XYZ file of C-alpha atoms in Angstrom:
731
model
C -0.555 7.930 -34.722
C -3.392 10.365 -35.465
C -3.371 14.059 -36.160
C -5.864 16.897 -36.108
C -6.434 19.423 -38.874
C -5.743 22.365 -36.588
C -2.148 22.956 -35.531
C -1.230 23.261 -31.909
C 0.552 26.611 -31.845
C 1.142 26.907 -28.076
C 2.720 24.070 -26.195
C 3.789 23.351 -22.686
C 7.439 23.497 -21.840
C 7.359 19.851 -20.831
C 6.027 16.764 -22.488
C 5.245 13.336 -21.233
C 2.568 11.163 -19.903
C -0.129 12.801 -17.841
C -1.815 10.420 -15.489
C -5.482 11.300 -15.306
C -5.641 10.631 -11.597
C -2.452 12.280 -10.462
C -1.523 14.985 -12.904
C 2.188 15.599 -13.213
C 3.997 13.883 -10.386
C 7.509 12.721 -9.752
C 7.142 9.101 -10.723
C 9.036 6.475 -8.813
C 8.789 8.445 -5.587
C 7.259 6.292 -2.903
C 5.502 9.274 -1.377
C 3.580 10.527 -4.394
C 0.486 8.456 -3.753
C 0.197 9.196 -0.064
C -2.445 11.803 0.634
C -4.057 11.076 3.969
C -1.145 9.883 6.021
C -2.166 9.342 9.589
C 1.355 8.752 10.771
C 0.437 6.327 13.512
C 1.347 8.511 16.514
C -1.192 8.853 19.301
C -3.640 11.687 18.841
C -4.777 12.769 22.356
C -8.297 13.523 21.102
C -8.580 10.095 19.453
C -7.123 8.513 22.592
C -9.897 10.024 24.715
C -12.560 8.917 22.239
C -11.126 5.383 22.293
C -11.191 4.927 26.075
C -14.956 4.075 26.234
C -14.446 1.494 23.466
C -11.528 0.018 25.405
C -13.743 -0.364 28.485
C -16.494 -2.018 26.407
C -13.979 -4.577 25.209
C -13.645 -5.832 28.812
C -16.674 -7.981 28.017
C -15.346 -11.589 28.315
C -17.360 -12.548 25.227
C -15.174 -10.134 23.267
C -11.884 -10.679 25.080
C -11.808 -14.487 24.890
C -10.690 -14.163 21.254
C -7.361 -12.933 22.716
C -6.244 -15.801 25.013
C -3.364 -13.880 26.611
C -5.448 -10.883 27.656
C -8.373 -13.102 28.638
C -6.067 -14.814 31.187
C -4.992 -11.373 32.452
C -8.630 -10.332 32.890
C -9.491 -13.538 34.777
C -6.481 -12.907 37.009
C -7.558 -9.302 37.590
C -11.053 -10.455 38.633
C -9.624 -13.003 41.054
C -7.175 -10.445 42.451
C -10.017 -7.983 42.986
C -11.901 -10.569 45.083
C -8.764 -11.250 47.139
C -8.112 -7.524 47.637
C -11.652 -7.045 48.936
C -11.191 -9.933 51.367
C -7.790 -8.738 52.624
C -7.372 -5.060 51.746
C -3.908 -3.478 51.653
C -2.082 -0.754 49.773
C -0.057 -3.360 47.945
C -3.123 -5.444 47.049
C -5.220 -2.580 45.715
C -2.372 -0.987 43.753
C -1.539 -4.333 42.154
C -5.183 -4.959 41.285
C -5.511 -1.459 39.806
C -2.506 -1.949 37.529
C -3.705 -5.409 36.496
C -6.971 -3.884 35.297
C -5.052 -1.074 33.581
C -3.009 -3.737 31.748
C -6.196 -5.145 30.252
C -7.596 -1.703 29.449
C -4.312 -0.593 27.826
C -4.364 -3.723 25.679
C -7.935 -2.982 24.627
C -6.986 0.660 24.070
C -4.340 -0.352 21.513
C -6.993 -2.114 19.433
C -9.590 0.611 20.037
C -7.224 3.359 18.839
C -6.405 1.362 15.691
C -10.122 0.828 15.039
C -10.884 4.458 15.920
C -8.611 5.678 13.150
C -10.560 3.511 10.755
C -13.910 4.731 12.065
C -12.887 8.319 11.393
C -12.286 7.346 7.770
C -15.515 5.355 7.708
C -17.494 8.435 8.767
C -16.203 10.352 5.771
C -17.060 7.412 3.512
C -20.582 7.271 4.904
C -21.039 10.904 3.963
C -20.203 9.874 0.406
C -22.874 7.166 0.692
C -25.683 9.606 1.444
C -29.158 8.750 0.278
C -29.264 9.182 -3.482
C -32.183 8.984 -5.886
C -31.372 6.903 -8.988
C -32.915 7.440 -12.426
C -33.452 3.832 -13.474
C -34.107 3.021 -17.129
C -36.647 0.263 -17.735
C -36.370 -1.639 -20.993
C -33.097 0.034 -21.978
C -31.004 -1.471 -24.789
C -28.162 -0.001 -26.901
C -30.686 1.093 -29.515
C -33.685 1.500 -27.190
C -33.773 4.527 -24.778
C -36.159 2.850 -22.324
C -38.482 4.569 -19.862
C -37.146 6.453 -16.849
C -38.287 5.989 -13.246
C -36.949 7.318 -9.953
C -35.902 4.825 -7.280
C -33.863 5.031 -4.077
C -30.234 4.050 -4.702
C -30.202 1.282 -2.029
C -32.996 -0.468 -3.952
C -30.894 -0.877 -7.097
C -30.080 -4.445 -8.066
C -27.284 -5.979 -10.100
C -28.060 -5.524 -13.801
C -30.165 -2.356 -13.403
C -29.408 0.483 -15.836
C -29.404 4.109 -14.668
C -28.772 7.435 -16.346
C -26.618 10.098 -14.667
C -26.163 13.657 -15.877
C -23.926 16.577 -14.920
C -24.197 17.506 -11.238
C -25.740 14.192 -10.197
C -24.227 11.500 -7.954
C -23.630 8.053 -9.420
C -25.957 5.827 -7.344
C -23.907 2.619 -7.414
C -20.867 0.800 -8.727
C -21.110 -0.144 -12.365
C -19.816 0.151 -15.930
C -20.566 2.953 -18.387
C -22.452 1.383 -21.297
C -23.257 4.581 -23.157
C -21.703 8.055 -23.319
C -18.637 9.763 -21.925
C -18.362 12.102 -18.926
C -15.971 13.868 -16.606
C -16.307 12.398 -13.087
C -15.261 13.801 -9.708
C -13.948 10.864 -7.631
C -12.560 12.943 -4.763
C -15.072 11.459 -2.301
C -13.422 8.064 -2.834
C -9.825 8.699 -3.908
C -9.156 12.083 -2.292
C -7.984 13.450 -5.673
C -9.545 16.725 -6.757
C -8.664 16.278 -10.443
C -11.640 14.894 -12.426
C -11.268 11.759 -14.518
C -12.853 10.655 -17.786
C -15.132 7.644 -17.870
C -16.519 6.317 -21.141
C -18.237 3.246 -22.542
C -16.029 0.513 -23.936
C -12.359 -0.050 -23.211
C -10.719 -0.289 -19.813
C -11.900 3.029 -18.323
C -15.581 2.312 -18.102
C -15.898 1.481 -14.387
C -17.533 4.050 -12.087
C -17.926 4.023 -8.300
C -21.064 4.831 -6.338
C -20.862 8.120 -4.438
C -18.831 9.900 -7.122
C -20.246 12.882 -9.039
C -20.659 13.459 -12.779
C -19.295 16.895 -13.677
C -20.190 17.080 -17.357
C -22.168 15.344 -20.078
C -24.408 12.302 -19.664
C -23.689 8.599 -19.139
C -25.733 5.439 -18.876
C -24.433 3.063 -16.201
C -25.136 -0.641 -15.759
C -25.039 -1.519 -12.043
C -22.612 -4.372 -11.257
C -22.789 -4.403 -7.443
C -25.045 -6.450 -5.231
C -26.943 -4.607 -2.456
C -24.614 -3.878 0.466
C -21.506 -4.907 -1.482
C -20.462 -1.619 -3.053
C -16.895 -0.370 -2.765
C -17.945 2.140 -0.114
C -19.735 -0.586 1.878
C -16.672 -2.801 1.767
C -14.299 0.040 2.610
C -16.398 1.026 5.629
C -16.391 -2.563 6.891
C -12.663 -2.934 6.335
C -11.469 0.308 7.880
C -13.682 -0.256 10.926
C -12.170 -3.679 11.339
C -15.601 -5.334 11.373
C -14.698 -7.865 8.679
C -10.998 -8.205 9.456
C -10.176 -11.883 9.475
C -7.000 -13.074 11.153
C -4.285 -14.014 8.699
C -2.552 -17.426 8.781
C 0.608 -15.960 10.370
C -1.488 -14.092 12.935
C -3.412 -17.266 13.795
C -0.149 -19.195 14.152
C 1.286 -16.518 16.439
C -1.913 -16.520 18.513
C -1.546 -20.279 18.976
C 2.081 -19.810 20.047
C 1.107 -17.096 22.541
C -1.701 -19.255 23.914
C 0.740 -22.162 24.326
C 3.274 -19.965 26.118
C 0.525 -18.664 28.386
C -0.573 -22.201 29.235
C 3.037 -23.212 29.994
C 3.490 -20.250 32.355
C 0.157 -21.007 34.062
C 1.497 -24.462 34.951
C 4.925 -23.036 35.830
C 3.434 -20.506 38.252
C 1.085 -23.122 39.681
C 4.029 -25.392 40.514
C 5.632 -22.568 42.517
C 2.797 -22.746 45.070
C 3.556 -26.257 46.451
C 7.266 -25.394 46.358
C 6.614 -22.264 48.442
C 4.403 -24.145 50.968
C 6.986 -26.885 51.361
C 9.879 -24.425 51.750
C 7.970 -22.245 54.229
C 7.046 -25.312 56.275
C 10.691 -26.286 56.541
C 11.655 -22.752 57.619
C 9.115 -21.807 60.319
C 11.402 -19.055 61.629
C 11.011 -17.020 58.450
C 8.479 -14.207 59.061
C 5.346 -13.957 56.914
C 5.078 -11.194 54.310
C 2.554 -9.831 51.795
C 4.142 -12.052 49.167
C 4.809 -15.253 51.118
C 3.187 -16.756 54.207
C 2.313 -20.096 55.724
C -0.234 -20.719 52.993
C 2.392 -20.207 50.325
C 2.410 -17.408 47.748
C -0.481 -14.979 48.104
C -3.046 -15.113 45.306
C -2.446 -11.521 44.168
C 1.302 -12.108 43.901
C 0.728 -15.312 41.901
C -1.444 -13.377 39.440
C 1.141 -10.585 39.247
C 3.861 -13.138 38.556
C 1.817 -14.851 35.851
C 0.854 -11.590 34.123
C 4.474 -10.411 34.085
C 5.791 -13.693 32.662
C 3.269 -14.378 29.902
C 3.769 -12.428 26.606
C 1.245 -9.696 27.460
C 2.969 -7.017 25.348
C 2.603 -8.722 21.966
C -0.734 -10.220 23.059
C -2.000 -6.706 23.666
C -0.629 -5.234 20.422
C -1.115 -8.081 17.950
C -4.606 -7.088 16.813
C -3.620 -3.403 16.580
C -0.678 -4.282 14.347
C -2.973 -6.087 11.906
C -5.572 -3.298 11.852
C -2.835 -0.689 11.370
C -1.481 -2.618 8.375
C -4.896 -2.414 6.707
C -5.103 1.246 7.698
C -1.772 2.041 6.016
C -3.151 0.612 2.774
C -6.344 2.664 3.085
C -4.227 5.778 3.631
C -2.643 5.071 0.266
C -6.071 4.554 -1.319
C -5.726 0.784 -1.688
C -8.755 -1.354 -0.860
C -7.646 -4.791 0.364
C -10.341 -7.447 0.297
C -8.715 -9.284 3.225
C -5.829 -9.091 5.647
C -4.536 -12.280 4.049
C -3.712 -10.263 0.911
C -1.731 -7.686 2.919
C 0.265 -10.401 4.627
C 0.848 -12.221 1.341
C 2.272 -8.983 -0.073
C 4.948 -9.129 2.613
C 5.963 -12.639 1.520
C 5.955 -11.991 -2.236
C 8.878 -13.467 -4.176
C 7.999 -12.369 -7.717
C 6.596 -9.058 -8.984
C 4.977 -8.947 -12.424
C 4.907 -5.345 -13.687
C 3.421 -3.979 -16.880
C 5.950 -1.979 -18.860
C 3.652 0.803 -20.017
C 2.563 3.145 -17.235
C 4.466 1.237 -14.558
C 8.090 1.044 -15.638
C 7.869 3.582 -18.472
C 5.924 6.833 -18.680
C 3.314 5.258 -20.905
C 4.026 6.939 -24.242
C 7.154 6.935 -26.339
C 9.018 10.224 -26.289
C 11.449 11.843 -28.702
C 14.934 10.969 -27.487
C 17.208 12.013 -30.353
C 17.268 13.638 -33.805
C 19.552 11.720 -36.199
C 20.064 13.758 -39.370
C 21.568 12.406 -42.613
C 24.807 13.660 -44.151
C 24.448 17.118 -45.668
C 21.604 18.105 -43.319
C 22.355 20.430 -40.415
C 20.925 19.544 -36.967
C 19.008 22.844 -36.880
C 17.392 22.237 -40.280
C 16.329 18.708 -39.344
C 14.969 19.859 -35.969
C 12.942 22.590 -37.709
C 11.496 20.093 -40.215
C 10.677 17.571 -37.449
C 8.897 20.248 -35.411
C 6.908 21.593 -38.371
C 5.770 18.121 -39.403
C 4.538 17.476 -35.832
C 2.694 20.719 -35.032
C -0.709 19.201 -35.773
C 0.119 15.860 -34.157
C -1.784 15.870 -30.873
C -0.490 12.494 -29.750
C 1.989 12.389 -26.815
C 4.670 11.320 -29.312
C 3.957 14.292 -31.565
C 3.967 16.729 -28.638
C 7.274 15.309 -27.398
C 8.887 15.967 -30.803
C 7.821 19.628 -30.703
C 9.081 20.037 -27.137
C 12.347 18.226 -27.864
C 13.093 20.579 -30.793
C 12.209 23.567 -28.602
C 14.357 22.500 -25.635
C 17.385 21.153 -27.502
C 17.539 23.626 -30.361
C 15.700 26.677 -29.029
C 13.044 26.534 -31.756
C 9.943 28.456 -30.825
C 6.474 27.147 -31.633
C 5.055 28.726 -34.785
C 2.379 31.392 -34.539
C -0.952 30.723 -36.250
C -0.433 33.678 -38.649
C 2.711 32.047 -40.028
C 0.846 28.837 -40.874
C -2.390 30.224 -42.193
C -1.919 28.630 -45.641
C -0.685 25.300 -44.340
C -2.514 22.111 -45.254
C -2.208 19.490 -42.511
C -1.955 15.887 -43.635
C -3.524 13.433 -41.196
C -2.051 10.068 -40.376
C -3.899 7.087 -41.862
C -3.299 3.366 -41.622
C -2.936 3.241 -45.408
C -0.240 5.935 -45.761
C 1.372 5.397 -42.293
C 2.606 8.982 -42.284
C 1.441 12.525 -41.604
C 2.819 15.970 -42.309
C 2.152 19.415 -43.741
C 2.057 21.216 -47.125
C 3.364 24.733 -46.499
C 2.730 26.189 -49.972
C 5.125 26.989 -52.854
C 5.604 23.249 -53.298
C 7.240 22.847 -49.870
C 6.041 19.624 -48.240
C 7.102 17.706 -45.131
C 6.245 14.113 -44.239
C 6.905 12.123 -41.052
C 6.159 8.471 -40.479
C 7.255 4.864 -40.918
C 10.615 4.422 -42.675
C 9.236 2.406 -45.601
C 6.318 4.783 -46.169
C 8.423 7.953 -46.189
C 11.052 6.249 -48.382
C 8.335 5.316 -50.919
C 7.045 8.922 -50.828
C 10.532 10.271 -51.521
C 10.992 7.919 -54.465
C 7.507 8.697 -55.801
C 8.504 12.366 -55.933
C 11.697 11.657 -57.873
C 14.125 11.508 -54.959
C 16.549 8.841 -53.839
C 17.017 7.263 -50.436
C 20.635 6.996 -49.254
C 21.781 3.618 -47.799
C 22.753 5.277 -44.518
C 19.045 5.849 -43.763
C 18.458 2.122 -43.500
C 21.462 1.733 -41.216
C 20.189 4.463 -38.849
C 16.680 2.932 -38.820
C 18.108 -0.512 -37.991
C 20.268 0.981 -35.233
C 17.266 2.668 -33.591
C 15.168 -0.496 -33.852
C 17.917 -2.684 -32.383
C 18.114 -0.281 -29.410
C 14.437 -0.903 -28.698
C 13.282 2.438 -30.096
C 10.787 3.433 -32.792
C 12.272 5.184 -35.850
C 10.246 7.926 -37.547
C 11.687 9.202 -40.805
C 11.231 12.824 -41.911
C 11.154 13.569 -45.638
C 10.995 16.876 -47.516
C 9.907 18.000 -50.991
C 11.323 21.413 -51.786
C 11.954 23.161 -55.097
C 10.897 19.990 -56.887
C 13.464 17.852 -55.090
C 12.459 15.135 -52.614
C 14.855 13.747 -50.048
C 15.003 12.099 -46.646
C 16.297 14.414 -43.904
C 16.844 12.037 -41.017
C 15.331 9.880 -38.283
C 13.500 10.775 -35.073
C 14.323 8.277 -32.323
C 11.212 7.639 -30.235
C 11.904 5.620 -27.133
C 10.145 4.445 -24.018
C 11.190 6.703 -21.164
C 11.831 4.772 -17.972
C 10.396 6.559 -14.965
C 12.980 8.280 -12.767
C 14.125 6.196 -9.816
C 12.831 2.858 -11.131
C 16.275 1.229 -11.297
C 16.857 2.155 -7.639
C 13.444 0.738 -6.688
C 14.246 -2.541 -8.473
C 17.625 -2.681 -6.757
C 15.711 -2.428 -3.450
C 13.425 -5.258 -4.528
C 16.490 -7.370 -5.320
C 17.939 -6.726 -1.864
C 14.593 -7.851 -0.430
C 14.908 -11.125 -2.337
C 12.136 -10.223 -4.806
C 12.494 -11.024 -8.497
C 10.963 -8.463 -10.879
C 9.515 -9.434 -14.272
C 8.433 -6.874 -16.872
C 5.364 -7.775 -18.930
C 5.046 -6.156 -22.367
C 3.509 -6.670 -25.764
C 6.667 -5.386 -27.464
C 8.924 -7.615 -29.499
C 11.758 -9.352 -27.601
C 14.414 -6.936 -28.932
C 12.577 -3.851 -27.684
C 11.610 -5.568 -24.438
C 15.235 -6.485 -23.705
C 16.413 -2.911 -24.253
C 13.835 -1.510 -21.831
C 14.467 -4.292 -19.297
C 18.200 -3.567 -19.334
C 17.658 0.162 -18.895
C 15.107 -0.247 -16.092
C 17.118 -2.922 -14.281
C 14.414 -5.609 -14.011
C 15.499 -9.212 -13.534
C 13.524 -10.711 -16.420
C 10.892 -9.867 -19.015
C 8.038 -11.497 -20.897
C 7.729 -10.106 -24.433
C 4.739 -10.280 -26.782
C 2.681 -11.276 -23.766
C -0.880 -12.520 -24.141
C -3.368 -13.124 -21.289
C -2.601 -16.846 -21.588
C 1.143 -16.156 -21.324
C 0.653 -14.122 -18.113
C -1.463 -16.855 -16.541
C 1.037 -19.549 -17.523
C 3.941 -17.520 -16.084
C 2.156 -17.060 -12.737
C 1.303 -20.756 -12.485
C 4.872 -21.703 -13.341
C 6.277 -19.454 -10.607
C 3.740 -20.702 -8.052
C 4.581 -24.320 -8.862
C 8.132 -23.456 -7.825
C 6.874 -22.381 -4.398
C 6.906 -18.634 -5.130
C 4.286 -16.036 -4.187
C 3.412 -13.772 -7.106
C 2.012 -10.219 -7.216
C 0.795 -8.370 -10.301
C -1.320 -5.429 -11.424
C -3.935 -5.204 -14.159
C -6.912 -3.177 -15.331
C -8.495 -4.934 -18.288
C -10.889 -7.846 -18.607
C -8.052 -9.799 -20.258
C -6.037 -9.376 -17.024
C -8.775 -10.948 -14.876
C -7.559 -14.592 -15.101
C -4.015 -13.625 -14.103
C -5.233 -11.339 -11.295
C -7.354 -14.145 -9.890
C -4.441 -16.590 -10.056
C -1.859 -14.242 -8.480
C -1.353 -14.359 -4.720
C -1.597 -10.565 -4.675
C -3.661 -9.179 -7.537
C -3.977 -5.391 -7.582
C -6.708 -4.126 -9.918
C -6.862 -0.503 -11.048
C -10.002 1.398 -10.066
C -10.175 2.760 -13.631
C -10.276 -0.799 -14.925
C -13.177 -3.053 -15.717
C -15.446 -4.631 -13.128
C -14.110 -8.056 -14.125
C -10.575 -7.019 -13.201
C -11.674 -5.535 -9.858
C -13.658 -8.643 -8.947
C -10.734 -10.914 -9.861
C -8.102 -9.093 -7.787
C -7.814 -9.118 -4.001
C -6.845 -5.439 -3.870
C -8.084 -2.379 -5.723
C -5.957 0.743 -6.155
C -8.350 3.684 -6.107
C -5.646 5.943 -7.585
C -5.033 3.547 -10.498
C -1.254 3.913 -10.131
C 0.440 0.661 -11.237
C 3.694 1.707 -9.556
C 1.949 1.426 -6.182
C 2.361 -2.360 -6.276
C 5.912 -1.814 -5.059
C 4.615 0.218 -2.107
C 2.040 -2.470 -1.309
C 4.814 -5.053 -1.051
C 6.750 -2.719 1.269
C 3.663 -2.222 3.467
C 3.189 -5.998 3.670
C 6.822 -6.496 4.666
C 6.554 -3.684 7.221
C 3.540 -5.456 8.759
C 5.454 -8.725 9.122
C 8.577 -6.982 10.443
C 6.570 -4.969 12.996
C 4.877 -8.099 14.263
C 8.201 -9.941 14.479
C 9.993 -7.037 16.172
C 7.357 -6.557 18.883
C 7.127 -10.314 19.461
C 10.891 -10.394 19.986
C 10.691 -7.404 22.355
C 7.769 -8.893 24.304
C 9.451 -12.229 24.949
C 12.828 -10.632 25.687
C 11.548 -8.174 28.268
C 10.157 -11.043 30.366
C 13.748 -11.923 31.252
C 14.186 -8.750 33.311
C 10.949 -9.470 35.175
C 12.379 -12.809 36.361
C 15.175 -10.865 38.044
C 12.621 -8.536 39.661
C 9.952 -10.964 40.891
C 11.599 -14.337 41.556
C 14.168 -12.949 44.046
C 11.420 -10.854 45.667
C 9.307 -13.964 46.294
C 11.930 -16.286 47.751
C 14.715 -14.066 49.095
C 13.432 -14.477 52.683
C 13.555 -18.256 52.314
C 16.751 -18.410 50.302
C 18.946 -15.378 51.068
C 21.366 -16.432 48.338
C 18.797 -15.313 45.744
C 19.625 -11.737 46.695
C 22.492 -12.054 44.208
C 19.866 -12.093 41.442
C 18.449 -8.802 42.671
C 20.790 -6.989 40.273
C 18.499 -3.948 40.197
C 18.766 -3.642 43.985
C 15.020 -3.092 44.306
C 13.770 -1.613 47.569
C 11.618 -4.464 48.891
C 9.784 -7.589 47.662
C 6.494 -5.634 47.545
C 7.943 -2.699 45.563
C 9.720 -5.114 43.210
C 6.498 -6.985 42.368
C 4.438 -3.802 41.991
C 7.144 -2.112 39.870
C 7.199 -5.091 37.513
C 3.384 -5.028 37.172
C 3.382 -1.256 36.486
C 6.148 -1.557 33.882
C 4.273 -4.428 32.225
C 1.229 -2.147 31.774
C 3.075 1.042 30.862
C 5.166 -0.597 28.146
C 1.944 -1.462 26.265
C 0.965 2.219 26.082
C 4.533 3.148 25.119
C 4.490 0.713 22.177
C 1.047 1.616 20.773
C 2.500 4.359 18.485
C 5.086 1.915 17.123
C 2.466 -0.767 16.507
C 0.302 1.724 14.582
C 3.073 3.437 12.675
C 5.054 0.254 12.067
C 8.736 -0.493 12.391
C 10.674 1.408 9.763
C 11.435 -0.894 6.858
C 14.702 -0.700 4.932
C 15.303 -3.185 2.096
C 17.867 -5.784 3.137
C 18.392 -9.525 3.299
C 16.497 -11.767 5.693
C 19.651 -12.413 7.739
C 20.278 -8.694 8.220
C 16.665 -8.098 9.217
C 16.908 -10.930 11.764
C 20.167 -9.516 13.172
C 18.603 -6.067 13.487
C 15.574 -7.527 15.242
C 17.740 -9.383 17.724
C 20.047 -6.452 18.437
C 17.472 -3.656 18.561
C 14.326 -5.380 19.860
C 15.828 -8.473 21.452
C 18.661 -6.766 23.309
C 16.499 -3.648 23.815
C 13.731 -5.824 25.232
C 16.167 -7.141 27.843
C 17.739 -3.811 28.792
C 14.653 -1.548 28.811
C 12.829 -3.364 31.681
C 15.899 -3.226 33.920
C 15.958 0.557 33.555
C 12.179 1.001 33.641
C 11.520 -1.227 36.644
C 14.322 0.409 38.641
C 12.969 3.927 37.924
C 9.441 2.862 38.902
C 10.808 1.231 42.072
C 12.333 4.555 43.142
C 8.842 6.073 43.079
C 6.931 3.056 44.431
C 9.097 2.765 47.570
C 7.654 6.105 48.724
C 4.180 4.524 49.033
C 3.165 3.469 52.592
C 3.401 -0.267 53.163
C 6.067 -0.862 50.544
C 8.942 -1.216 53.019
């Protein structure tokens, strides 16, 4: 603990940790880090802007990456040729809705990418052309010579100087000086942050602005690989690689599509054979002597293959990345987002993540013969010049619990403030007239009391041991007054667990995630904090090697591990973890090692990242379930419509009592297209995630999206049929 020579006479009514990026926020609240929430609902203006992009995606060279929609486009082209050869209301309406199905599918992806492009435009403005002041021949003791160069020409290892009012030309580390930096262009936060050479808060980002002082920055980025460059590429979807689960689902959808292609193809010889054996059955638009008409075969195929999830799959992945960007998290790949959804173990630093970051006064424990008011007054006086968070918390605790006002400067004009040193391990104040107060380590204050002729009662040692065993830090207050020295009592400093953390960890437990607290504290203190916070396990007196060994041990057991870090010593563990979230305030080594970077530098956000990953997986699973389930209703619409003239008994399957075979087929095609548009908002926003077991999530998926996927088409197709039957030629 360190103190200043000037007392702090006016103090805030609250004490605690102040996060330099957030200010005072309600920690533990999942919404505190969300600033640019896009929601995910369709914005009509963005929808209009996305339509041209959706049309451009009709290019087969682009669409072939999506096998399901590529088959739909091929079918639409073939149907168009057939409609030109044999025009009819039914043919042209079916062809029109087949093309709309493809466009709606492209529109889902275009809208998701459009949201990212809007963010990319704002990032490009932050990457405006900047002139850098490069230092040639610079060394810690050599100023070097200055030259002006365009920021894009900077190379890794170059050294630049940036002064107040100037834009930092590239990503790097501060190697000299300290400055206040405005990072709002990147993080969205208006509050400036401090960046200084040495330590774990030396990293700066290109495009941010220095507000005060002067710093020398060593560029760590390669050309075109700055944070802004990578963010632009990611939010636009240009570098979005498909994740393993997404690739597996694409293979499944392609296989289902191939199966239905063969299934529909086998219906043609069956129809020709059946029609040949029933020459008295009149021809129709759907079925004639040549079998099933080509347009109807395409309509049947499109309605039976999983077009809904095929259309929305890419949008779901892009939206997952977008939700991270909205929370100021830069994911290096979609694989990291997906891995977050499958995480089994969370490694969380105690300080700043589980606790507020600085120990706070939690209790005043006075000795026998000392009134609580007297001890509180002595504790406050001895801490007035202590500018550490611990010292401020003691002053505030005395003020709030005992109503003691902060002293005015005039009352303390003769006071001599004693600074804390490593040798004395205590600080305090000499108030004049021989009145002295000391606060510090128990042994040091006890020695001071004895040196001034006083005695230390045995109960002091018992109170100190009790505080230590509870995981707290005991500070003893001693007094010399009227020639008599004595110990007054003990200040209990304790780590304050952030509000709501126990509830968050309970949620993690319900999700099947094991939480492990990492701390440098001794095992006794670590256990006390772990019990209070509600984590499942803890690693005390942790070293970088211990963290790395713990991650490897968990991974060898088949677990996926996520962790946060900000220092160079965290880099090995971040690189080893399946999800490594580096703080933007951390070192370049940490940011390069992790596969995500939190631009807000909020360690608690790791919990939100896991929830976003799970929401991505749940959304994909829910819409896949819905897509496959709603095909069942289309069987009841189309199959009876095709063969009811040949096999009148199939009319029993026409449970929707559709108007005619033509209206039934067209209604199914229209519903198949419209449902894609209806589900775009859900694919972008994501299915609401509530922590629960895997079995409960599966049950909810089956009941809501499975059963809903069966029921919704019956209602939708019937309503569309009521409108379609009014069209000429549908009787």
